[in-house]
Amino acid sequence: MAVLSYGCAPSGVAYSVGVGDPVCWSIPPRPDYYANWSNSHFFKIGDTLVFNFQGGLSNVVQVTKQDYESCTAYKPFKIFNNGPANFTLLEKGVLYFITDVSNYCSLGQKISISVHECACPVNQPPSAPTAPPSVSPLPAAVPPSSVSPNRSQPPAAQVITPAGAPSPLGYNGSSPKTNPPVKSAASMLHKGMMLGVLHGIFGSVAFVLWSSN
Protein backbone atom coordinates (compact mmCIF):
# COMPACT_ATOMS: atom_id res chain seq x y z
CA MET A 1 0.00 0.00 0.00
CA ALA A 2 1.49 3.36 -1.01
CA VAL A 3 1.78 6.13 1.59
CA LEU A 4 1.68 9.79 0.60
CA SER A 5 4.69 11.90 1.56
CA TYR A 6 3.78 15.48 2.51
CA GLY A 7 7.05 16.53 4.10
CA CYS A 8 10.39 15.61 5.54
CA ALA A 9 9.97 12.99 8.27
CA PRO A 10 11.82 13.87 11.52
CA SER A 11 13.15 10.31 11.82
CA GLY A 12 14.42 10.27 8.22
CA VAL A 13 11.96 7.49 7.20
CA ALA A 14 11.43 7.10 3.45
CA TYR A 15 7.95 6.75 1.96
CA SER A 16 6.45 4.89 -0.98
CA VAL A 17 4.27 7.24 -2.99
CA GLY A 18 1.60 6.04 -5.36
CA VAL A 19 1.88 8.26 -8.41
CA GLY A 20 -1.43 9.95 -9.18
CA ASP A 21 -3.33 8.37 -6.27
CA PRO A 22 -6.21 7.73 -6.24
CA VAL A 23 -5.92 7.55 -10.03
CA CYS A 24 -3.62 4.84 -11.36
CA TRP A 25 -0.90 5.52 -13.95
CA SER A 26 -3.18 5.97 -16.93
CA ILE A 27 -4.82 8.63 -19.08
CA PRO A 28 -5.84 11.30 -16.52
CA PRO A 29 -9.30 12.88 -16.24
CA ARG A 30 -7.73 16.29 -17.06
CA PRO A 31 -4.52 17.16 -18.96
CA ASP A 32 -3.10 19.02 -15.96
CA TYR A 33 -4.01 16.32 -13.40
CA TYR A 34 -0.49 14.90 -12.86
CA ALA A 35 1.11 18.35 -12.77
CA ASN A 36 -1.26 19.48 -10.03
CA TRP A 37 -0.79 16.22 -8.11
CA SER A 38 3.01 16.54 -8.19
CA ASN A 39 2.93 20.17 -7.02
CA SER A 40 0.80 19.20 -4.01
CA HIS A 41 3.35 16.66 -2.70
CA PHE A 42 6.82 16.84 -1.20
CA PHE A 43 9.42 14.37 -2.47
CA LYS A 44 12.80 13.78 -0.87
CA ILE A 45 15.81 11.56 -1.42
CA GLY A 46 14.98 8.03 -0.31
CA ASP A 47 11.30 8.08 -1.24
CA THR A 48 10.01 5.57 -3.78
CA LEU A 49 7.58 6.34 -6.62
CA VAL A 50 5.08 3.57 -7.31
CA PHE A 51 3.50 3.53 -10.82
CA ASN A 52 0.43 1.32 -10.72
CA PHE A 53 -0.57 0.07 -14.20
CA GLN A 54 -1.25 -3.15 -16.06
CA GLY A 55 1.51 -4.41 -18.34
CA GLY A 56 0.73 -4.24 -22.05
CA LEU A 57 -1.73 -1.36 -21.55
CA SER A 58 0.82 1.25 -20.49
CA ASN A 59 4.46 1.72 -19.49
CA VAL A 60 6.78 4.21 -17.70
CA VAL A 61 9.73 5.87 -19.41
CA GLN A 62 12.22 8.19 -17.67
CA VAL A 63 13.21 10.82 -20.24
CA THR A 64 14.97 14.16 -20.58
CA LYS A 65 13.18 17.47 -20.13
CA GLN A 66 13.15 17.97 -23.92
CA ASP A 67 11.53 14.58 -24.54
CA TYR A 68 9.07 15.27 -21.74
CA GLU A 69 7.92 18.50 -23.33
CA SER A 70 7.66 16.97 -26.84
CA CYS A 71 6.22 13.61 -25.65
CA THR A 72 8.99 11.65 -27.35
CA ALA A 73 11.40 9.00 -26.04
CA TYR A 74 14.45 9.42 -28.21
CA LYS A 75 16.90 9.32 -25.28
CA PRO A 76 15.26 7.30 -22.49
CA PHE A 77 17.07 6.67 -19.20
CA LYS A 78 14.87 3.80 -17.95
CA ILE A 79 11.86 1.93 -19.27
CA PHE A 80 9.37 -0.05 -17.12
CA ASN A 81 6.93 -2.25 -19.11
CA ASN A 82 5.40 -4.15 -16.18
CA GLY A 83 3.48 -2.72 -13.28
CA PRO A 84 3.57 -1.83 -10.58
CA ALA A 85 6.92 -0.16 -11.26
CA ASN A 86 8.95 1.15 -8.31
CA PHE A 87 11.40 4.00 -8.81
CA THR A 88 13.57 5.06 -5.82
CA LEU A 89 14.67 8.70 -5.71
CA LEU A 90 18.44 8.72 -5.21
CA GLU A 91 19.47 12.29 -5.93
CA LYS A 92 18.24 15.86 -5.75
CA GLY A 93 16.79 17.41 -8.89
CA VAL A 94 13.84 17.19 -11.29
CA LEU A 95 12.91 13.88 -12.91
CA TYR A 96 10.64 13.44 -15.93
CA PHE A 97 8.40 10.45 -16.75
CA ILE A 98 6.07 9.74 -19.69
CA THR A 99 4.38 6.82 -21.39
CA ASP A 100 5.19 6.16 -25.05
CA VAL A 101 2.12 4.05 -25.61
CA SER A 102 -0.02 5.52 -28.41
CA ASN A 103 -0.76 9.21 -27.84
CA TYR A 104 -1.38 8.90 -24.06
CA CYS A 105 1.41 11.38 -23.25
CA SER A 106 -0.26 14.05 -25.38
CA LEU A 107 -3.46 13.42 -23.42
CA GLY A 108 -1.68 14.19 -20.15
CA GLN A 109 -0.09 10.92 -19.00
CA LYS A 110 3.26 12.44 -18.03
CA ILE A 111 4.69 13.83 -14.80
CA SER A 112 7.69 15.77 -13.47
CA ILE A 113 8.95 15.12 -9.92
CA SER A 114 11.03 17.62 -7.90
CA VAL A 115 13.30 15.78 -5.42
CA HIS A 116 14.54 17.62 -2.30
CA GLU A 117 17.18 16.92 0.30
CA CYS A 118 15.93 16.08 3.76
CA ALA A 119 17.06 18.86 6.09
CA CYS A 120 15.51 17.33 9.21
CA PRO A 121 17.93 15.86 11.82
CA VAL A 122 18.04 12.06 11.91
CA ASN A 123 18.09 10.53 15.42
CA GLN A 124 19.80 13.60 16.82
CA PRO A 125 19.54 13.90 20.63
CA PRO A 126 17.94 17.07 21.93
CA SER A 127 20.33 19.83 22.83
CA ALA A 128 20.98 20.52 26.51
CA PRO A 129 19.10 23.48 27.91
CA THR A 130 21.11 26.66 28.17
CA ALA A 131 21.78 27.78 31.72
CA PRO A 132 20.34 31.20 32.52
CA PRO A 133 22.90 34.01 32.88
CA SER A 134 24.12 34.64 36.41
CA VAL A 135 22.88 37.79 38.09
CA SER A 136 25.25 39.80 40.28
CA PRO A 137 23.85 40.57 43.74
CA LEU A 138 22.87 44.13 44.40
CA PRO A 139 25.11 46.12 46.81
CA ALA A 140 23.86 46.32 50.38
CA ALA A 141 21.99 49.49 51.16
CA VAL A 142 23.75 51.95 53.48
CA PRO A 143 21.74 52.54 56.69
CA PRO A 144 20.37 56.06 56.82
CA SER A 145 21.77 56.55 60.33
CA SER A 146 25.38 56.15 59.24
CA VAL A 147 27.38 59.34 58.94
CA SER A 148 30.49 59.78 56.84
CA PRO A 149 33.63 60.26 59.00
CA ASN A 150 34.62 63.29 56.93
CA ARG A 151 31.32 65.07 57.49
CA SER A 152 31.42 67.71 60.25
CA GLN A 153 29.05 67.38 63.18
CA PRO A 154 26.35 70.06 63.54
CA PRO A 155 27.12 72.76 66.15
CA ALA A 156 25.71 72.31 69.63
CA ALA A 157 22.50 74.13 70.39
CA GLN A 158 22.93 77.44 72.19
CA VAL A 159 20.69 78.30 75.12
CA ILE A 160 19.54 81.92 75.26
CA THR A 161 18.53 83.18 78.72
CA PRO A 162 16.73 86.41 79.59
CA ALA A 163 18.79 89.44 80.59
CA GLY A 164 19.79 89.40 84.26
CA ALA A 165 19.05 85.69 84.69
CA PRO A 166 21.94 83.41 85.62
CA SER A 167 23.22 81.30 82.76
CA PRO A 168 22.60 77.58 83.20
CA LEU A 169 25.98 76.91 81.61
CA GLY A 170 29.45 78.01 82.53
CA TYR A 171 31.82 80.20 80.54
CA ASN A 172 32.93 77.44 78.23
CA GLY A 173 29.75 75.47 78.39
CA SER A 174 30.68 73.94 81.70
CA SER A 175 28.10 72.86 84.24
CA PRO A 176 26.72 75.68 86.51
CA LYS A 177 28.17 76.10 89.96
CA THR A 178 26.28 74.61 92.85
CA ASN A 179 24.40 76.99 95.22
CA PRO A 180 25.90 77.57 98.71
CA PRO A 181 24.57 75.18 101.30
CA VAL A 182 21.55 76.35 103.37
CA LYS A 183 22.27 77.14 107.04
CA SER A 184 21.02 74.54 109.42
CA ALA A 185 18.16 75.22 111.89
CA ALA A 186 20.49 74.70 114.91
CA SER A 187 22.78 77.49 113.74
CA MET A 188 19.85 79.89 113.39
CA LEU A 189 18.53 78.97 116.91
CA HIS A 190 21.91 79.60 118.47
CA LYS A 191 22.12 83.02 116.87
CA GLY A 192 18.61 83.95 118.13
CA MET A 193 19.48 82.93 121.70
CA MET A 194 22.57 85.10 121.65
CA LEU A 195 20.55 88.07 120.45
CA GLY A 196 18.01 87.50 123.22
CA VAL A 197 20.66 87.40 125.93
CA LEU A 198 22.28 90.59 124.67
CA HIS A 199 18.85 92.24 124.46
CA GLY A 200 18.18 91.29 128.13
CA ILE A 201 21.52 92.60 129.38
CA PHE A 202 21.20 95.92 127.60
CA GLY A 203 17.62 96.23 128.77
CA SER A 204 18.58 95.69 132.44
CA VAL A 205 21.37 98.23 132.27
CA ALA A 206 19.08 100.79 130.78
CA PHE A 207 16.48 100.21 133.54
CA VAL A 208 19.03 100.65 136.35
CA LEU A 209 20.26 103.89 134.86
CA TRP A 210 16.73 105.24 134.52
CA SER A 211 15.88 104.30 138.14
CA SER A 212 18.87 106.08 139.52
CA ASN A 213 17.85 109.30 137.97
PDB file of C-alpha atoms in Angstrom:
ATOM      1  CA  MET A   1       0.000   0.000   0.000  1.00  0.00           C
ATOM      2  CA  ALA A   2       1.489   3.356  -1.011  1.00  0.00           C
ATOM      3  CA  VAL A   3       1.782   6.134   1.591  1.00  0.00           C
ATOM      4  CA  LEU A   4       1.681   9.794   0.603  1.00  0.00           C
ATOM      5  CA  SER A   5       4.695  11.903   1.561  1.00  0.00           C
ATOM      6  CA  TYR A   6       3.781  15.476   2.510  1.00  0.00           C
ATOM      7  CA  GLY A   7       7.050  16.532   4.100  1.00  0.00           C
ATOM      8  CA  CYS A   8      10.394  15.608   5.544  1.00  0.00           C
ATOM      9  CA  ALA A   9       9.973  12.992   8.273  1.00  0.00           C
ATOM     10  CA  PRO A  10      11.818  13.865  11.522  1.00  0.00           C
ATOM     11  CA  SER A  11      13.146  10.315  11.817  1.00  0.00           C
ATOM     12  CA  GLY A  12      14.419  10.266   8.217  1.00  0.00           C
ATOM     13  CA  VAL A  13      11.961   7.488   7.197  1.00  0.00           C
ATOM     14  CA  ALA A  14      11.430   7.097   3.446  1.00  0.00           C
ATOM     15  CA  TYR A  15       7.949   6.752   1.956  1.00  0.00           C
ATOM     16  CA  SER A  16       6.445   4.892  -0.976  1.00  0.00           C
ATOM     17  CA  VAL A  17       4.272   7.242  -2.991  1.00  0.00           C
ATOM     18  CA  GLY A  18       1.598   6.036  -5.365  1.00  0.00           C
ATOM     19  CA  VAL A  19       1.881   8.259  -8.413  1.00  0.00           C
ATOM     20  CA  GLY A  20      -1.433   9.946  -9.178  1.00  0.00           C
ATOM     21  CA  ASP A  21      -3.332   8.374  -6.274  1.00  0.00           C
ATOM     22  CA  PRO A  22      -6.215   7.728  -6.241  1.00  0.00           C
ATOM     23  CA  VAL A  23      -5.919   7.551 -10.033  1.00  0.00           C
ATOM     24  CA  CYS A  24      -3.625   4.838 -11.364  1.00  0.00           C
ATOM     25  CA  TRP A  25      -0.904   5.518 -13.951  1.00  0.00           C
ATOM     26  CA  SER A  26      -3.180   5.973 -16.933  1.00  0.00           C
ATOM     27  CA  ILE A  27      -4.824   8.634 -19.083  1.00  0.00           C
ATOM     28  CA  PRO A  28      -5.838  11.298 -16.522  1.00  0.00           C
ATOM     29  CA  PRO A  29      -9.304  12.876 -16.242  1.00  0.00           C
ATOM     30  CA  ARG A  30      -7.735  16.289 -17.059  1.00  0.00           C
ATOM     31  CA  PRO A  31      -4.520  17.158 -18.957  1.00  0.00           C
ATOM     32  CA  ASP A  32      -3.095  19.018 -15.958  1.00  0.00           C
ATOM     33  CA  TYR A  33      -4.013  16.324 -13.403  1.00  0.00           C
ATOM     34  CA  TYR A  34      -0.490  14.901 -12.855  1.00  0.00           C
ATOM     35  CA  ALA A  35       1.110  18.349 -12.774  1.00  0.00           C
ATOM     36  CA  ASN A  36      -1.262  19.482 -10.027  1.00  0.00           C
ATOM     37  CA  TRP A  37      -0.791  16.223  -8.113  1.00  0.00           C
ATOM     38  CA  SER A  38       3.006  16.540  -8.185  1.00  0.00           C
ATOM     39  CA  ASN A  39       2.931  20.175  -7.015  1.00  0.00           C
ATOM     40  CA  SER A  40       0.796  19.204  -4.006  1.00  0.00           C
ATOM     41  CA  HIS A  41       3.354  16.661  -2.704  1.00  0.00           C
ATOM     42  CA  PHE A  42       6.815  16.844  -1.199  1.00  0.00           C
ATOM     43  CA  PHE A  43       9.418  14.366  -2.471  1.00  0.00           C
ATOM     44  CA  LYS A  44      12.802  13.785  -0.866  1.00  0.00           C
ATOM     45  CA  ILE A  45      15.808  11.564  -1.418  1.00  0.00           C
ATOM     46  CA  GLY A  46      14.984   8.028  -0.314  1.00  0.00           C
ATOM     47  CA  ASP A  47      11.302   8.077  -1.242  1.00  0.00           C
ATOM     48  CA  THR A  48      10.006   5.573  -3.783  1.00  0.00           C
ATOM     49  CA  LEU A  49       7.581   6.336  -6.620  1.00  0.00           C
ATOM     50  CA  VAL A  50       5.085   3.568  -7.315  1.00  0.00           C
ATOM     51  CA  PHE A  51       3.502   3.530 -10.820  1.00  0.00           C
ATOM     52  CA  ASN A  52       0.427   1.321 -10.719  1.00  0.00           C
ATOM     53  CA  PHE A  53      -0.575   0.067 -14.195  1.00  0.00           C
ATOM     54  CA  GLN A  54      -1.247  -3.151 -16.062  1.00  0.00           C
ATOM     55  CA  GLY A  55       1.515  -4.414 -18.342  1.00  0.00           C
ATOM     56  CA  GLY A  56       0.730  -4.235 -22.046  1.00  0.00           C
ATOM     57  CA  LEU A  57      -1.728  -1.363 -21.554  1.00  0.00           C
ATOM     58  CA  SER A  58       0.821   1.250 -20.486  1.00  0.00           C
ATOM     59  CA  ASN A  59       4.456   1.725 -19.490  1.00  0.00           C
ATOM     60  CA  VAL A  60       6.784   4.213 -17.699  1.00  0.00           C
ATOM     61  CA  VAL A  61       9.730   5.868 -19.407  1.00  0.00           C
ATOM     62  CA  GLN A  62      12.217   8.192 -17.674  1.00  0.00           C
ATOM     63  CA  VAL A  63      13.212  10.822 -20.242  1.00  0.00           C
ATOM     64  CA  THR A  64      14.969  14.160 -20.584  1.00  0.00           C
ATOM     65  CA  LYS A  65      13.183  17.472 -20.135  1.00  0.00           C
ATOM     66  CA  GLN A  66      13.154  17.971 -23.921  1.00  0.00           C
ATOM     67  CA  ASP A  67      11.529  14.577 -24.542  1.00  0.00           C
ATOM     68  CA  TYR A  68       9.069  15.272 -21.736  1.00  0.00           C
ATOM     69  CA  GLU A  69       7.915  18.498 -23.333  1.00  0.00           C
ATOM     70  CA  SER A  70       7.663  16.972 -26.842  1.00  0.00           C
ATOM     71  CA  CYS A  71       6.225  13.608 -25.650  1.00  0.00           C
ATOM     72  CA  THR A  72       8.990  11.646 -27.354  1.00  0.00           C
ATOM     73  CA  ALA A  73      11.399   8.995 -26.040  1.00  0.00           C
ATOM     74  CA  TYR A  74      14.448   9.421 -28.214  1.00  0.00           C
ATOM     75  CA  LYS A  75      16.901   9.320 -25.277  1.00  0.00           C
ATOM     76  CA  PRO A  76      15.258   7.301 -22.491  1.00  0.00           C
ATOM     77  CA  PHE A  77      17.075   6.674 -19.196  1.00  0.00           C
ATOM     78  CA  LYS A  78      14.874   3.801 -17.955  1.00  0.00           C
ATOM     79  CA  ILE A  79      11.864   1.927 -19.271  1.00  0.00           C
ATOM     80  CA  PHE A  80       9.365  -0.054 -17.123  1.00  0.00           C
ATOM     81  CA  ASN A  81       6.931  -2.247 -19.106  1.00  0.00           C
ATOM     82  CA  ASN A  82       5.397  -4.151 -16.183  1.00  0.00           C
ATOM     83  CA  GLY A  83       3.480  -2.718 -13.276  1.00  0.00           C
ATOM     84  CA  PRO A  84       3.573  -1.830 -10.578  1.00  0.00           C
ATOM     85  CA  ALA A  85       6.916  -0.161 -11.262  1.00  0.00           C
ATOM     86  CA  ASN A  86       8.952   1.147  -8.315  1.00  0.00           C
ATOM     87  CA  PHE A  87      11.404   3.997  -8.809  1.00  0.00           C
ATOM     88  CA  THR A  88      13.573   5.063  -5.816  1.00  0.00           C
ATOM     89  CA  LEU A  89      14.674   8.698  -5.711  1.00  0.00           C
ATOM     90  CA  LEU A  90      18.435   8.718  -5.206  1.00  0.00           C
ATOM     91  CA  GLU A  91      19.466  12.288  -5.929  1.00  0.00           C
ATOM     92  CA  LYS A  92      18.241  15.855  -5.746  1.00  0.00           C
ATOM     93  CA  GLY A  93      16.786  17.411  -8.890  1.00  0.00           C
ATOM     94  CA  VAL A  94      13.844  17.191 -11.295  1.00  0.00           C
ATOM     95  CA  LEU A  95      12.913  13.877 -12.907  1.00  0.00           C
ATOM     96  CA  TYR A  96      10.640  13.442 -15.933  1.00  0.00           C
ATOM     97  CA  PHE A  97       8.401  10.451 -16.755  1.00  0.00           C
ATOM     98  CA  ILE A  98       6.070   9.739 -19.687  1.00  0.00           C
ATOM     99  CA  THR A  99       4.383   6.820 -21.395  1.00  0.00           C
ATOM    100  CA  ASP A 100       5.186   6.155 -25.048  1.00  0.00           C
ATOM    101  CA  VAL A 101       2.117   4.051 -25.610  1.00  0.00           C
ATOM    102  CA  SER A 102      -0.018   5.518 -28.412  1.00  0.00           C
ATOM    103  CA  ASN A 103      -0.764   9.213 -27.837  1.00  0.00           C
ATOM    104  CA  TYR A 104      -1.379   8.902 -24.063  1.00  0.00           C
ATOM    105  CA  CYS A 105       1.410  11.375 -23.250  1.00  0.00           C
ATOM    106  CA  SER A 106      -0.263  14.054 -25.379  1.00  0.00           C
ATOM    107  CA  LEU A 107      -3.460  13.417 -23.416  1.00  0.00           C
ATOM    108  CA  GLY A 108      -1.677  14.192 -20.147  1.00  0.00           C
ATOM    109  CA  GLN A 109      -0.089  10.915 -19.003  1.00  0.00           C
ATOM    110  CA  LYS A 110       3.256  12.436 -18.025  1.00  0.00           C
ATOM    111  CA  ILE A 111       4.693  13.831 -14.803  1.00  0.00           C
ATOM    112  CA  SER A 112       7.687  15.772 -13.472  1.00  0.00           C
ATOM    113  CA  ILE A 113       8.951  15.117  -9.920  1.00  0.00           C
ATOM    114  CA  SER A 114      11.034  17.625  -7.900  1.00  0.00           C
ATOM    115  CA  VAL A 115      13.298  15.780  -5.416  1.00  0.00           C
ATOM    116  CA  HIS A 116      14.535  17.617  -2.298  1.00  0.00           C
ATOM    117  CA  GLU A 117      17.181  16.923   0.296  1.00  0.00           C
ATOM    118  CA  CYS A 118      15.927  16.075   3.761  1.00  0.00           C
ATOM    119  CA  ALA A 119      17.062  18.863   6.086  1.00  0.00           C
ATOM    120  CA  CYS A 120      15.506  17.332   9.209  1.00  0.00           C
ATOM    121  CA  PRO A 121      17.929  15.863  11.818  1.00  0.00           C
ATOM    122  CA  VAL A 122      18.041  12.062  11.912  1.00  0.00           C
ATOM    123  CA  ASN A 123      18.090  10.527  15.418  1.00  0.00           C
ATOM    124  CA  GLN A 124      19.797  13.605  16.815  1.00  0.00           C
ATOM    125  CA  PRO A 125      19.542  13.904  20.628  1.00  0.00           C
ATOM    126  CA  PRO A 126      17.937  17.074  21.929  1.00  0.00           C
ATOM    127  CA  SER A 127      20.332  19.834  22.833  1.00  0.00           C
ATOM    128  CA  ALA A 128      20.984  20.515  26.508  1.00  0.00           C
ATOM    129  CA  PRO A 129      19.099  23.485  27.912  1.00  0.00           C
ATOM    130  CA  THR A 130      21.106  26.661  28.168  1.00  0.00           C
ATOM    131  CA  ALA A 131      21.783  27.779  31.724  1.00  0.00           C
ATOM    132  CA  PRO A 132      20.339  31.204  32.525  1.00  0.00           C
ATOM    133  CA  PRO A 133      22.901  34.007  32.884  1.00  0.00           C
ATOM    134  CA  SER A 134      24.124  34.637  36.411  1.00  0.00           C
ATOM    135  CA  VAL A 135      22.885  37.794  38.090  1.00  0.00           C
ATOM    136  CA  SER A 136      25.250  39.803  40.282  1.00  0.00           C
ATOM    137  CA  PRO A 137      23.846  40.567  43.743  1.00  0.00           C
ATOM    138  CA  LEU A 138      22.872  44.133  44.396  1.00  0.00           C
ATOM    139  CA  PRO A 139      25.113  46.118  46.815  1.00  0.00           C
ATOM    140  CA  ALA A 140      23.860  46.316  50.382  1.00  0.00           C
ATOM    141  CA  ALA A 141      21.989  49.494  51.163  1.00  0.00           C
ATOM    142  CA  VAL A 142      23.755  51.949  53.479  1.00  0.00           C
ATOM    143  CA  PRO A 143      21.740  52.542  56.687  1.00  0.00           C
ATOM    144  CA  PRO A 144      20.365  56.057  56.818  1.00  0.00           C
ATOM    145  CA  SER A 145      21.770  56.549  60.327  1.00  0.00           C
ATOM    146  CA  SER A 146      25.378  56.145  59.238  1.00  0.00           C
ATOM    147  CA  VAL A 147      27.383  59.337  58.936  1.00  0.00           C
ATOM    148  CA  SER A 148      30.493  59.784  56.841  1.00  0.00           C
ATOM    149  CA  PRO A 149      33.633  60.258  58.996  1.00  0.00           C
ATOM    150  CA  ASN A 150      34.618  63.288  56.932  1.00  0.00           C
ATOM    151  CA  ARG A 151      31.315  65.066  57.495  1.00  0.00           C
ATOM    152  CA  SER A 152      31.417  67.708  60.252  1.00  0.00           C
ATOM    153  CA  GLN A 153      29.053  67.383  63.178  1.00  0.00           C
ATOM    154  CA  PRO A 154      26.354  70.060  63.542  1.00  0.00           C
ATOM    155  CA  PRO A 155      27.115  72.757  66.145  1.00  0.00           C
ATOM    156  CA  ALA A 156      25.706  72.309  69.629  1.00  0.00           C
ATOM    157  CA  ALA A 157      22.495  74.134  70.391  1.00  0.00           C
ATOM    158  CA  GLN A 158      22.928  77.443  72.191  1.00  0.00           C
ATOM    159  CA  VAL A 159      20.688  78.301  75.122  1.00  0.00           C
ATOM    160  CA  ILE A 160      19.537  81.915  75.258  1.00  0.00           C
ATOM    161  CA  THR A 161      18.532  83.182  78.717  1.00  0.00           C
ATOM    162  CA  PRO A 162      16.730  86.412  79.589  1.00  0.00           C
ATOM    163  CA  ALA A 163      18.787  89.441  80.588  1.00  0.00           C
ATOM    164  CA  GLY A 164      19.788  89.399  84.260  1.00  0.00           C
ATOM    165  CA  ALA A 165      19.049  85.694  84.686  1.00  0.00           C
ATOM    166  CA  PRO A 166      21.941  83.414  85.624  1.00  0.00           C
ATOM    167  CA  SER A 167      23.222  81.296  82.759  1.00  0.00           C
ATOM    168  CA  PRO A 168      22.600  77.579  83.195  1.00  0.00           C
ATOM    169  CA  LEU A 169      25.981  76.912  81.605  1.00  0.00           C
ATOM    170  CA  GLY A 170      29.448  78.010  82.532  1.00  0.00           C
ATOM    171  CA  TYR A 171      31.818  80.203  80.542  1.00  0.00           C
ATOM    172  CA  ASN A 172      32.933  77.439  78.226  1.00  0.00           C
ATOM    173  CA  GLY A 173      29.746  75.473  78.389  1.00  0.00           C
ATOM    174  CA  SER A 174      30.682  73.941  81.704  1.00  0.00           C
ATOM    175  CA  SER A 175      28.103  72.858  84.242  1.00  0.00           C
ATOM    176  CA  PRO A 176      26.716  75.684  86.511  1.00  0.00           C
ATOM    177  CA  LYS A 177      28.169  76.096  89.955  1.00  0.00           C
ATOM    178  CA  THR A 178      26.285  74.614  92.851  1.00  0.00           C
ATOM    179  CA  ASN A 179      24.404  76.991  95.225  1.00  0.00           C
ATOM    180  CA  PRO A 180      25.897  77.568  98.712  1.00  0.00           C
ATOM    181  CA  PRO A 181      24.572  75.181 101.299  1.00  0.00           C
ATOM    182  CA  VAL A 182      21.547  76.351 103.375  1.00  0.00           C
ATOM    183  CA  LYS A 183      22.269  77.145 107.040  1.00  0.00           C
ATOM    184  CA  SER A 184      21.017  74.541 109.416  1.00  0.00           C
ATOM    185  CA  ALA A 185      18.161  75.216 111.892  1.00  0.00           C
ATOM    186  CA  ALA A 186      20.492  74.700 114.905  1.00  0.00           C
ATOM    187  CA  SER A 187      22.780  77.493 113.744  1.00  0.00           C
ATOM    188  CA  MET A 188      19.853  79.890 113.394  1.00  0.00           C
ATOM    189  CA  LEU A 189      18.532  78.968 116.912  1.00  0.00           C
ATOM    190  CA  HIS A 190      21.912  79.602 118.471  1.00  0.00           C
ATOM    191  CA  LYS A 191      22.121  83.022 116.874  1.00  0.00           C
ATOM    192  CA  GLY A 192      18.610  83.948 118.130  1.00  0.00           C
ATOM    193  CA  MET A 193      19.485  82.929 121.696  1.00  0.00           C
ATOM    194  CA  MET A 194      22.575  85.095 121.651  1.00  0.00           C
ATOM    195  CA  LEU A 195      20.553  88.073 120.450  1.00  0.00           C
ATOM    196  CA  GLY A 196      18.009  87.495 123.222  1.00  0.00           C
ATOM    197  CA  VAL A 197      20.663  87.403 125.928  1.00  0.00           C
ATOM    198  CA  LEU A 198      22.275  90.588 124.666  1.00  0.00           C
ATOM    199  CA  HIS A 199      18.851  92.240 124.463  1.00  0.00           C
ATOM    200  CA  GLY A 200      18.183  91.286 128.127  1.00  0.00           C
ATOM    201  CA  ILE A 201      21.523  92.598 129.379  1.00  0.00           C
ATOM    202  CA  PHE A 202      21.203  95.921 127.600  1.00  0.00           C
ATOM    203  CA  GLY A 203      17.623  96.227 128.770  1.00  0.00           C
ATOM    204  CA  SER A 204      18.576  95.694 132.441  1.00  0.00           C
ATOM    205  CA  VAL A 205      21.373  98.235 132.270  1.00  0.00           C
ATOM    206  CA  ALA A 206      19.079 100.786 130.782  1.00  0.00           C
ATOM    207  CA  PHE A 207      16.478 100.209 133.539  1.00  0.00           C
ATOM    208  CA  VAL A 208      19.033 100.648 136.352  1.00  0.00           C
ATOM    209  CA  LEU A 209      20.263 103.893 134.859  1.00  0.00           C
ATOM    210  CA  TRP A 210      16.730 105.239 134.523  1.00  0.00           C
ATOM    211  CA  SER A 211      15.876 104.302 138.138  1.00  0.00           C
ATOM    212  CA  SER A 212      18.871 106.075 139.517  1.00  0.00           C
ATOM    213  CA  ASN A 213      17.854 109.296 137.966  1.00  0.00           C
TER     214      ASN A 213
END
